Tab-separated table of C-alpha atoms and ligand atoms in Angstrom:
chain	number	residue	atom	x	y	z
A	924	MET	CA	10.367	17.673	30.047
A	925	LYS	CA	7.257	19.878	29.801
A	926	TYR	CA	3.791	18.311	29.794
A	927	ALA	CA	0.257	19.398	28.959
A	928	ASP	CA	-3.163	18.050	29.942
A	929	LEU	CA	-5.331	19.078	27.004
A	930	HIS	CA	-8.850	18.285	28.235
A	931	ILE	CA	-10.035	19.975	31.392
A	932	HIS	CA	-13.463	21.243	32.463
A	933	THR	CA	-14.326	23.925	35.029
A	934	TYR	CA	-17.496	24.758	36.939
A	935	TYR	CA	-18.505	26.861	33.939
A	936	SER	CA	-19.645	23.511	32.520
A	937	ASP	CA	-19.842	20.235	34.427
A	938	SER	CA	-16.740	20.135	36.594
A	939	THR	CA	-17.003	20.838	40.305
A	940	PHE	CA	-13.726	22.795	40.116
A	941	SER	CA	-13.388	26.563	40.102
A	942	PRO	CA	-10.585	28.096	37.999
A	943	GLU	CA	-8.621	28.451	41.278
A	944	GLU	CA	-8.869	24.709	41.906
A	945	VAL	CA	-8.046	23.780	38.299
A	946	VAL	CA	-4.922	25.931	38.298
A	947	ALA	CA	-3.840	24.782	41.778
A	948	TYR	CA	-4.030	21.127	40.664
A	949	ALA	CA	-2.240	21.896	37.391
A	950	ASP	CA	0.537	23.480	39.445
A	951	LYS	CA	0.639	20.614	41.943
A	952	THR	CA	0.909	18.014	39.177
A	953	GLY	CA	3.702	19.971	37.450
A	954	LEU	CA	1.904	20.714	34.188
A	955	SER	CA	3.303	23.409	31.889
A	956	ALA	CA	0.072	23.808	29.928
A	957	ILE	CA	-3.610	22.979	30.266
A	958	ALA	CA	-6.460	23.307	27.777
A	959	ILE	CA	-9.797	24.441	29.147
A	960	CYS	CA	-12.462	22.669	27.082
A	961	ASP	CA	-15.826	23.337	28.688
A	962	HIS	CA	-19.040	22.186	27.018
A	963	ASP	CA	-20.546	25.095	25.042
A	964	SER	CA	-18.763	27.751	27.131
A	965	PHE	CA	-15.658	29.910	27.088
A	966	ASP	CA	-16.256	31.410	30.538
A	967	GLY	CA	-13.503	29.443	32.288
A	968	ILE	CA	-10.708	30.457	29.937
A	969	GLU	CA	-9.903	33.999	31.052
A	970	PRO	CA	-10.055	33.335	34.825
A	971	CYS	CA	-7.778	30.305	34.396
A	972	GLN	CA	-5.359	32.300	32.227
A	973	LYS	CA	-5.135	35.080	34.835
A	974	LEU	CA	-4.442	32.636	37.666
A	975	ALA	CA	-2.051	30.430	35.664
A	976	ALA	CA	0.145	33.130	34.116
A	977	PRO	CA	2.019	34.090	37.318
A	978	LEU	CA	2.766	30.380	37.884
A	979	GLY	CA	4.219	30.004	34.394
A	980	ILE	CA	1.386	27.686	33.304
A	981	GLU	CA	-0.053	28.241	29.846
A	982	VAL	CA	-3.813	27.992	29.293
A	983	ILE	CA	-4.869	26.923	25.796
A	984	PRO	CA	-8.338	28.191	24.919
A	985	GLY	CA	-10.634	25.356	23.944
A	986	ILE	CA	-14.202	24.119	23.762
A	987	GLU	CA	-16.037	20.783	23.581
A	988	LEU	CA	-19.019	20.619	21.229
A	989	THR	CA	-21.485	17.749	20.915
A	990	VAL	CA	-22.693	16.594	17.509
A	991	GLU	CA	-24.603	13.556	16.354
A	992	LYS	CA	-24.258	11.451	13.269
A	993	GLU	CA	-26.831	8.732	12.688
A	994	ASP	CA	-26.196	6.283	15.534
A	995	ALA	CA	-23.334	8.018	17.312
A	996	GLU	CA	-22.765	10.858	19.733
A	997	ILE	CA	-19.559	12.662	18.855
A	998	HIS	CA	-17.612	15.185	20.926
A	999	ILE	CA	-15.422	17.624	19.024
A	1000	LEU	CA	-12.741	19.635	20.807
A	1001	GLY	CA	-11.651	22.975	19.366
A	1002	TYR	CA	-8.142	24.131	20.352
A	1003	CYS	CA	-6.417	27.538	20.113
A	1004	ILE	CA	-9.790	28.962	19.288
A	1005	ASN	CA	-10.492	32.702	19.067
A	1006	TRP	CA	-12.916	32.556	21.969
A	1007	LYS	CA	-13.674	36.282	21.855
A	1008	ASP	CA	-15.471	36.009	18.501
A	1009	ASP	CA	-18.963	37.522	18.903
A	1010	PRO	CA	-20.930	35.393	16.396
A	1011	LEU	CA	-19.496	32.215	17.921
A	1012	ASN	CA	-20.332	33.409	21.416
A	1013	ARG	CA	-23.929	34.018	20.307
A	1014	LYS	CA	-24.107	30.515	18.850
A	1015	ILE	CA	-22.838	28.808	21.973
A	1016	LYS	CA	-25.131	30.926	24.180
A	1017	ALA	CA	-28.020	29.477	22.124
A	1018	LEU	CA	-26.630	25.984	22.767
A	1019	ARG	CA	-26.492	26.645	26.516
A	1020	ASP	CA	-30.066	27.958	26.520
A	1021	ALA	CA	-31.294	24.908	24.593
A	1022	ARG	CA	-29.758	22.703	27.281
A	1023	ILE	CA	-32.252	24.044	29.843
A	1024	ASN	CA	-35.164	22.829	27.675
A	1025	ARG	CA	-33.438	19.545	27.218
A	1026	MET	CA	-32.983	19.180	30.975
A	1027	HIS	CA	-36.753	19.640	31.489
A	1028	LYS	CA	-37.433	16.973	28.843
A	1029	ILE	CA	-35.014	14.544	30.506
A	1030	ILE	CA	-36.621	15.239	33.911
A	1031	SER	CA	-40.070	14.341	32.457
A	1032	LYS	CA	-38.748	11.129	30.963
A	1033	LEU	CA	-37.101	10.185	34.258
A	1034	LYS	CA	-40.418	10.740	36.035
A	1035	GLU	CA	-42.028	8.177	33.734
A	1036	GLU	CA	-39.305	5.762	34.827
A	1037	GLY	CA	-40.055	6.440	38.505
A	1038	ILE	CA	-37.162	8.789	39.255
A	1039	GLU	CA	-38.306	12.171	40.464
A	1040	ILE	CA	-35.901	15.068	40.406
A	1041	SER	CA	-36.652	18.756	39.955
A	1042	ALA	CA	-34.971	21.434	37.878
A	1043	ASP	CA	-33.745	22.998	41.123
A	1044	ASP	CA	-32.107	19.719	42.130
A	1045	VAL	CA	-30.126	19.870	38.898
A	1046	PHE	CA	-29.338	23.596	39.193
A	1047	LYS	CA	-27.842	22.899	42.644
A	1048	PHE	CA	-25.138	20.925	40.849
A	1049	SER	CA	-24.804	23.017	37.693
A	1050	GLY	CA	-24.477	26.323	39.562
A	1051	ARG	CA	-23.175	28.866	37.089
A	1052	GLY	CA	-22.238	26.229	34.505
A	1053	THR	CA	-23.586	24.831	31.255
A	1054	VAL	CA	-26.315	22.412	32.368
A	1055	GLY	CA	-25.487	18.839	31.411
A	1056	ARG	CA	-26.163	15.202	31.977
A	1057	LEU	CA	-23.452	14.953	34.609
A	1058	HIS	CA	-25.461	17.388	36.762
A	1059	ILE	CA	-28.644	15.388	36.126
A	1060	ALA	CA	-26.707	12.241	37.076
A	1061	GLN	CA	-25.555	13.873	40.316
A	1062	ALA	CA	-29.160	14.847	41.174
A	1063	MET	CA	-30.319	11.294	40.352
A	1064	LEU	CA	-27.695	9.748	42.652
A	1065	LYS	CA	-28.939	11.961	45.451
A	1066	THR	CA	-32.406	10.357	45.273
A	1067	GLY	CA	-30.832	7.043	46.316
A	1068	LYS	CA	-32.761	5.266	43.541
A	1069	VAL	CA	-29.617	4.708	41.505
A	1070	ARG	CA	-26.243	3.709	42.818
A	1071	SER	CA	-23.607	4.729	40.293
A	1072	PHE	CA	-22.866	6.955	37.299
A	1073	LYS	CA	-22.527	3.757	35.308
A	1074	GLU	CA	-26.095	2.726	36.191
A	1075	VAL	CA	-27.411	6.238	35.538
A	1076	PHE	CA	-25.941	6.405	32.029
A	1077	GLU	CA	-26.410	2.753	31.055
A	1078	LYS	CA	-30.031	2.508	32.220
A	1079	TYR	CA	-31.371	6.019	31.799
A	1080	ILE	CA	-29.571	8.975	30.244
A	1081	GLY	CA	-26.746	7.520	28.147
A	1082	PHE	CA	-26.899	7.939	24.364
A	1083	MET	CA	-30.068	6.269	22.996
A	1084	LYS	CA	-31.158	5.063	26.452
A	1085	PRO	CA	-34.845	5.545	27.454
A	1086	CYS	CA	-34.411	9.013	29.004
A	1087	TYR	CA	-31.838	10.312	26.526
A	1088	VAL	CA	-32.555	13.638	24.858
A	1089	SER	CA	-30.154	15.062	22.312
A	1090	SER	CA	-28.265	18.277	23.010
A	1091	ALA	CA	-26.623	18.283	19.608
A	1092	LYS	CA	-27.699	21.322	17.700
A	1093	PHE	CA	-24.792	21.339	15.265
A	1094	THR	CA	-24.171	18.801	12.536
A	1095	PRO	CA	-20.551	17.619	12.390
A	1096	GLU	CA	-20.031	19.964	9.409
A	1097	GLU	CA	-21.407	22.976	11.300
A	1098	ALA	CA	-19.350	22.272	14.424
A	1099	MET	CA	-16.210	21.931	12.361
A	1100	GLU	CA	-16.973	25.111	10.413
A	1101	ALA	CA	-17.683	27.007	13.646
A	1102	ILE	CA	-14.307	25.949	15.083
A	1103	LEU	CA	-12.239	26.401	11.903
A	1104	GLY	CA	-13.869	29.772	11.198
A	1105	VAL	CA	-12.275	31.232	14.332
A	1106	GLY	CA	-8.865	29.613	13.920
A	1107	GLY	CA	-9.652	26.626	16.121
A	1108	VAL	CA	-8.189	23.177	15.535
A	1109	PRO	CA	-10.942	20.509	15.541
A	1110	VAL	CA	-9.995	17.289	17.318
A	1111	LEU	CA	-12.127	14.186	17.893
A	1112	ALA	CA	-12.530	13.699	21.663
A	1113	HIS	CA	-12.394	10.228	23.265
A	1114	PRO	CA	-13.008	8.303	20.004
A	1115	LYS	CA	-13.653	5.072	21.883
A	1116	THR	CA	-16.831	6.570	23.351
A	1117	MET	CA	-18.063	7.377	19.835
A	1118	GLY	CA	-17.276	3.778	18.942
A	1119	LYS	CA	-17.595	4.314	15.194
A	1120	ASP	CA	-14.160	4.376	13.661
A	1121	ASP	CA	-15.645	4.349	10.167
A	1122	TYR	CA	-17.000	7.875	10.788
A	1123	ILE	CA	-13.498	9.267	11.194
A	1124	SER	CA	-12.893	9.620	7.452
A	1125	ASP	CA	-16.140	11.626	7.070
A	1126	LEU	CA	-15.069	13.859	9.945
A	1127	ILE	CA	-11.728	14.422	8.210
A	1128	LYS	CA	-13.609	15.545	5.088
A	1129	CYS	CA	-15.384	18.121	7.287
A	1130	GLY	CA	-12.045	19.439	8.552
A	1131	LEU	CA	-10.991	17.258	11.484
A	1132	ARG	CA	-7.298	17.824	12.284
A	1133	GLY	CA	-6.610	15.525	15.224
A	1134	ILE	CA	-7.623	12.638	17.462
A	1135	GLU	CA	-7.531	12.491	21.254
A	1136	VAL	CA	-5.483	9.307	21.418
A	1137	TYR	CA	-4.705	9.601	25.131
A	1138	HIS	CA	-7.758	9.822	27.405
A	1139	THR	CA	-8.821	8.539	30.818
A	1140	ASP	CA	-11.220	6.033	29.213
A	1141	HIS	CA	-8.544	4.605	26.881
A	1142	ARG	CA	-6.468	1.568	27.762
A	1143	ALA	CA	-3.059	0.858	26.171
A	1144	ALA	CA	-4.672	-1.139	23.328
A	1145	ASP	CA	-7.029	1.785	22.553
A	1146	GLU	CA	-4.109	4.225	22.508
A	1147	LYS	CA	-2.259	2.004	20.067
A	1148	HIS	CA	-5.338	1.616	17.884
A	1149	TYR	CA	-6.169	5.342	17.675
A	1150	LYS	CA	-2.517	6.358	17.324
A	1151	LYS	CA	-2.333	4.185	14.222
A	1152	ILE	CA	-5.527	5.711	12.801
A	1153	ALA	CA	-4.164	9.220	13.472
A	1154	GLU	CA	-0.835	8.398	11.841
A	1155	ASP	CA	-2.477	6.739	8.825
A	1156	HIS	CA	-4.541	9.888	8.203
A	1157	GLY	CA	-1.850	12.432	9.057
A	1158	LEU	CA	-3.824	13.721	12.039
A	1159	LEU	CA	-2.443	15.346	15.177
A	1160	ILE	CA	-2.267	13.131	18.244
A	1161	THR	CA	-3.561	14.832	21.387
A	1162	GLY	CA	-4.459	13.758	24.893
A	1163	GLY	CA	-6.050	14.888	28.110
A	1164	SER	CA	-7.622	13.658	31.318
A	1165	ASP	CA	-11.159	15.068	30.773
A	1166	CYS	CA	-11.069	16.098	34.435
A	1167	HIS	CA	-14.458	17.084	35.876
A	1168	GLY	CA	-13.102	17.961	39.344
A	1169	MET	CA	-14.926	15.655	41.751
A	1170	GLY	CA	-17.803	15.398	39.220
A	1171	LYS	CA	-16.795	11.866	38.329
A	1172	GLY	CA	-15.648	11.007	41.826
A	1173	ARG	CA	-11.891	11.356	41.295
A	1174	VAL	CA	-9.573	14.230	40.407
A	1175	LEU	CA	-7.976	13.427	37.061
A	1176	ILE	CA	-5.917	16.514	36.167
A	1177	GLY	CA	-2.420	15.504	35.115
A	1178	THR	CA	-3.163	11.747	35.081
A	1179	VAL	CA	-3.246	11.914	31.281
A	1180	ARG	CA	-0.694	14.240	29.743
A	1181	VAL	CA	1.180	14.725	26.504
A	1182	PRO	CA	4.558	16.335	25.732
A	1183	TYR	CA	4.387	20.130	25.386
A	1184	GLU	CA	5.433	19.723	21.764
A	1185	ILE	CA	1.796	18.841	20.984
A	1186	VAL	CA	0.793	22.338	22.092
A	1187	GLU	CA	3.281	23.771	19.595
A	1188	ARG	CA	1.796	21.593	16.832
A	1189	LEU	CA	-1.710	22.778	17.706
A	1190	LYS	CA	-0.566	26.411	17.541
A	1191	GLU	CA	1.083	25.841	14.156
A	1192	GLU	CA	-2.093	24.179	12.854
A	1193	SER	CA	-4.204	27.071	14.167
A	1194	ALA	CA	-1.944	29.553	12.333
A	1195	LYS	CA	-2.380	27.552	9.103
A	1196	ILE	CA	-6.150	27.462	9.540
A	1197	GLN	CA	-6.234	31.240	10.031
A	1198	ASP	CA	-4.244	31.738	6.814
A	1199	ASP	CA	-6.531	29.461	4.802
A	1200	PRO	CA	-9.437	31.336	3.174
A	1201	SER	CA	-11.416	28.101	2.735
A	1202	THR	CA	-11.822	27.814	6.500
A	1203	ARG	CA	-13.507	31.225	6.917
A	1204	PRO	CA	-17.115	30.937	8.076
A	1205	THR	CA	-19.832	31.317	5.460
A	1206	ILE	CA	-22.639	31.713	7.998
A	1207	GLN	CA	-22.580	34.230	10.823
B	2332	AMP	P1	-23.954	16.495	27.978
B	2332	AMP	O1	-22.956	17.503	27.474
B	2332	AMP	O2	-25.003	17.112	28.839
B	2332	AMP	O3	-24.532	15.622	26.886
B	2332	AMP	O4	-23.164	15.533	28.947
B	2332	AMP	C1	-21.980	14.973	28.517
B	2332	AMP	C2	-21.203	14.540	29.732
B	2332	AMP	O5	-21.880	13.461	30.384
B	2332	AMP	C3	-19.855	13.982	29.350
B	2332	AMP	O6	-18.880	14.982	29.275
B	2332	AMP	C4	-19.584	13.066	30.497
B	2332	AMP	O7	-19.094	13.819	31.575
B	2332	AMP	C5	-20.938	12.542	30.862
B	2332	AMP	N1	-21.227	11.235	30.263
B	2332	AMP	C6	-21.780	10.980	29.057
B	2332	AMP	N2	-21.914	9.640	28.854
B	2332	AMP	C7	-21.422	9.050	29.975
B	2332	AMP	C8	-21.275	7.689	30.414
B	2332	AMP	N3	-21.691	6.670	29.646
B	2332	AMP	N4	-20.718	7.467	31.635
B	2332	AMP	C9	-20.315	8.493	32.420
B	2332	AMP	N5	-20.434	9.796	32.068
B	2332	AMP	C10	-20.967	10.071	30.871
B	2333	ZN	ZN1	-18.361	16.917	30.667
B	2334	FE	FE1	-16.655	14.535	26.044
B	2335	FE	FE1	-14.978	16.558	28.251
């Protein structure tokens, strides 16, 4: 049986893992396919593809975009995406740049709360990658003033917490259009984190094609719940570990996996999206 882990980050966003490490772990855990889904970046895709090909491991090009809707932060994955598209690359470069501003704003808010970190402290963790809250969290832990990621997000930088600053520059409609416009298949990431099941039908109206039913943060009851929602709406059922290397303290690659057949479904859906004129982008 062939398996795929469809949610993996590299050090081009907020994982500590290089493409070499990602592919070595994928090989070690016996995966046939992995999807690279960095936040606002495609930089990890090609290096992973080059390293994985000789090992017979397939790399599905993906992305993870953040959007907000009223009182929820929503992560949208885009699979089988044409990651070489120039207009899309310009858009996500703008998202990455905006994240630097956002980091400075978060740093100021943290200072008001008595936690002093500098931009350089954060850049030490982000390296070449898209700057994100996981890097800020790592810099905060280093001060010794906070003890865990849980505390960092629940007390300071989690959604709507005192030091939270939005990174969402796309509305759900725009994110979906950006993904569909380049043949990508939009899938709702870790729906439990969003926590607003009633938003799913609106997301479907914007073009959502799947739900990440299997995820590290989902227990068996969550899997059952989201599988039913996916089935009721005729959505694809995907899954992945959301591995951030050692970024979350534990290597997760391969701990959540789905049958390879899901990859085939995603490819079929991508082909349909590319054939459908209504999914072509209207804004460049
Ligand atoms: P960003 O893209 O900068 O908004 O950061 C998003 C990343 O922060 C996610 O991919 C997670 O890795 C991490 N994150 C967000 N919320 C939490 C949380 N409550 N607990 C742990 N990590 C979180
Ligand atoms: Zn992340
Ligand atoms: Fe996410
Ligand atoms: Fe992720």
